[in-house]
Amino acid sequence: MAEKNERPIKVVAENRKARFNYAIEDTVEAGISLTGTEVKSVRGGKSTIAESYADSRGGEIWLINANIPEYLQANRFNHEPKRPRKLLLHRKQINKLMGAVERQGMTLIPLKLYFNEKGRAKLLLALAKGKQLHDKRETEKKRDWSREKGRLLRARG
């Protein structure tokens, strides 16, 4: 039987500062509800999730402040670039995330916006706790030391 040609995962937007500013506890893959012009714009690769976060409203999780620019060829049927977008999760996942946010003071941070193998838009959502300044310094020291250690080992042979 011939194998189907599956599309590889295509990362469209990534929040690179999230791992520096937050201690990631858990990650969840969530679907994202987009309109047609938003999907076309996201496929173009111009969207950003760097300043965005997720919040619970009315028993649902919403992506706030994610910037998906207008699709140029869509004239009057275009979308609003920074509108709140609904995240598609199971009820158990929503309850777990909302409980952690309310009880433990955690934050929901998007890490990646990508298209999976089936071509569906997905968001990698992290349950995270904000780092203090001294934690950020410690992370930077560890990263610098591992980089320096790699250089020393390479120079040695």
XYZ file of C-alpha atoms in Angstrom:
157
model
C 0.000 0.000 0.000
C 1.368 3.414 -0.940
C 2.015 5.900 1.851
C 0.307 9.267 1.775
C 2.442 12.366 1.458
C 2.025 14.026 4.857
C 2.906 17.683 5.191
C 5.572 18.484 7.773
C 4.767 20.803 10.680
C 5.167 24.412 9.528
C 5.917 26.855 12.367
C 4.446 30.252 11.507
C 5.097 32.312 14.658
C 7.164 31.637 17.745
C 7.382 33.379 21.112
C 11.127 33.123 21.739
C 11.231 35.324 24.837
C 8.661 33.206 26.693
C 11.189 30.613 27.840
C 13.436 33.373 29.197
C 10.695 35.325 31.004
C 8.671 32.358 32.302
C 9.310 28.993 33.918
C 7.298 26.580 31.751
C 5.420 23.972 33.805
C 3.201 22.244 31.217
C 2.294 22.582 27.531
C -0.975 21.910 25.714
C -1.739 21.848 21.993
C -4.882 23.851 21.241
C -6.785 24.452 18.052
C -7.493 28.064 17.180
C -10.695 29.402 15.667
C -9.797 31.564 12.651
C -11.758 33.128 9.814
C -10.834 32.513 6.176
C -8.822 35.702 5.714
C -6.969 35.045 8.964
C -5.892 31.596 7.768
C -4.592 33.043 4.507
C -2.727 35.762 6.385
C -1.211 33.273 8.843
C -0.050 31.068 5.957
C 1.767 34.151 4.641
C 3.890 34.091 7.800
C 3.426 37.669 9.022
C 1.639 36.953 12.332
C 3.167 37.595 15.779
C 2.362 36.121 19.180
C 5.186 37.758 21.162
C 2.980 40.089 23.255
C -0.021 37.779 23.467
C -1.461 35.698 26.303
C -4.473 33.469 26.914
C -7.334 34.258 29.293
C -10.523 32.549 30.424
C -13.854 34.237 29.696
C -17.208 32.586 30.225
C -15.789 29.096 30.658
C -13.705 29.286 27.465
C -10.057 30.100 26.783
C -9.338 33.052 24.462
C -6.106 34.212 22.828
C -5.687 37.923 23.522
C -3.475 40.457 21.711
C -2.143 38.141 18.984
C -1.466 40.146 15.842
C -2.583 38.572 12.563
C -2.327 41.342 9.944
C -5.065 41.930 7.389
C -4.969 39.881 4.209
C -4.326 42.350 1.388
C -6.500 40.671 -1.270
C -9.580 40.426 0.982
C -11.032 43.946 0.475
C -14.180 44.472 2.625
C -14.295 40.916 4.047
C -11.124 41.422 6.070
C -10.717 40.713 9.776
C -9.648 42.853 12.727
C -5.896 42.250 13.317
C -5.887 42.041 17.145
C -9.309 40.557 17.877
C -9.631 37.906 20.631
C -9.588 34.402 19.151
C -11.203 31.359 20.737
C -8.943 28.407 21.545
C -10.394 24.956 20.959
C -9.760 22.666 23.934
C -11.539 19.806 25.690
C -13.554 20.669 28.806
C -11.118 18.758 31.070
C -8.174 20.722 29.661
C -10.003 24.031 30.125
C -10.858 23.185 33.743
C -7.275 22.134 34.473
C -5.807 25.309 32.965
C -8.339 27.635 34.608
C -7.774 25.967 37.986
C -3.992 26.393 37.744
C -4.356 30.040 36.756
C -6.787 30.836 39.581
C -5.228 28.796 42.420
C -1.520 28.852 41.684
C -1.164 32.273 40.031
C 0.135 30.894 36.756
C -0.150 32.421 33.287
C -1.146 30.970 29.914
C 1.493 31.901 27.337
C 1.462 30.900 23.640
C 4.783 29.422 22.532
C 4.202 28.520 18.856
C 1.602 29.059 16.178
C 1.896 26.373 13.503
C 0.124 24.190 10.973
C 0.123 20.471 11.834
C 0.433 17.548 9.414
C -3.224 17.839 8.401
C -2.892 21.554 7.615
C -4.837 22.742 10.694
C -3.768 25.839 12.616
C -2.614 24.907 16.124
C -1.230 26.850 19.074
C 1.228 25.417 21.595
C 0.021 26.896 24.886
C 2.210 26.845 28.008
C 1.171 26.960 31.628
C 3.934 29.112 33.095
C 5.033 30.990 36.169
C 6.812 34.343 35.808
C 10.521 34.389 36.648
C 12.008 36.882 39.061
C 15.011 38.985 38.012
C 17.492 36.759 39.869
C 16.041 33.671 38.139
C 16.562 35.316 34.751
C 20.180 36.103 35.677
C 20.714 32.496 36.762
C 19.318 31.229 33.443
C 21.633 33.561 31.539
C 24.655 32.385 33.565
C 23.838 28.736 32.844
C 23.402 29.426 29.141
C 26.694 31.357 28.947
C 28.558 28.648 30.849
C 27.231 25.863 28.614
C 28.234 27.882 25.537
C 31.722 28.488 26.967
C 32.081 24.819 27.959
C 31.233 23.802 24.389
C 33.901 26.158 23.037
C 36.528 24.805 25.430
C 35.739 21.185 24.560
C 35.861 21.929 20.834
C 39.207 23.737 21.175
C 40.610 20.810 23.131
C 39.775 18.343 20.434
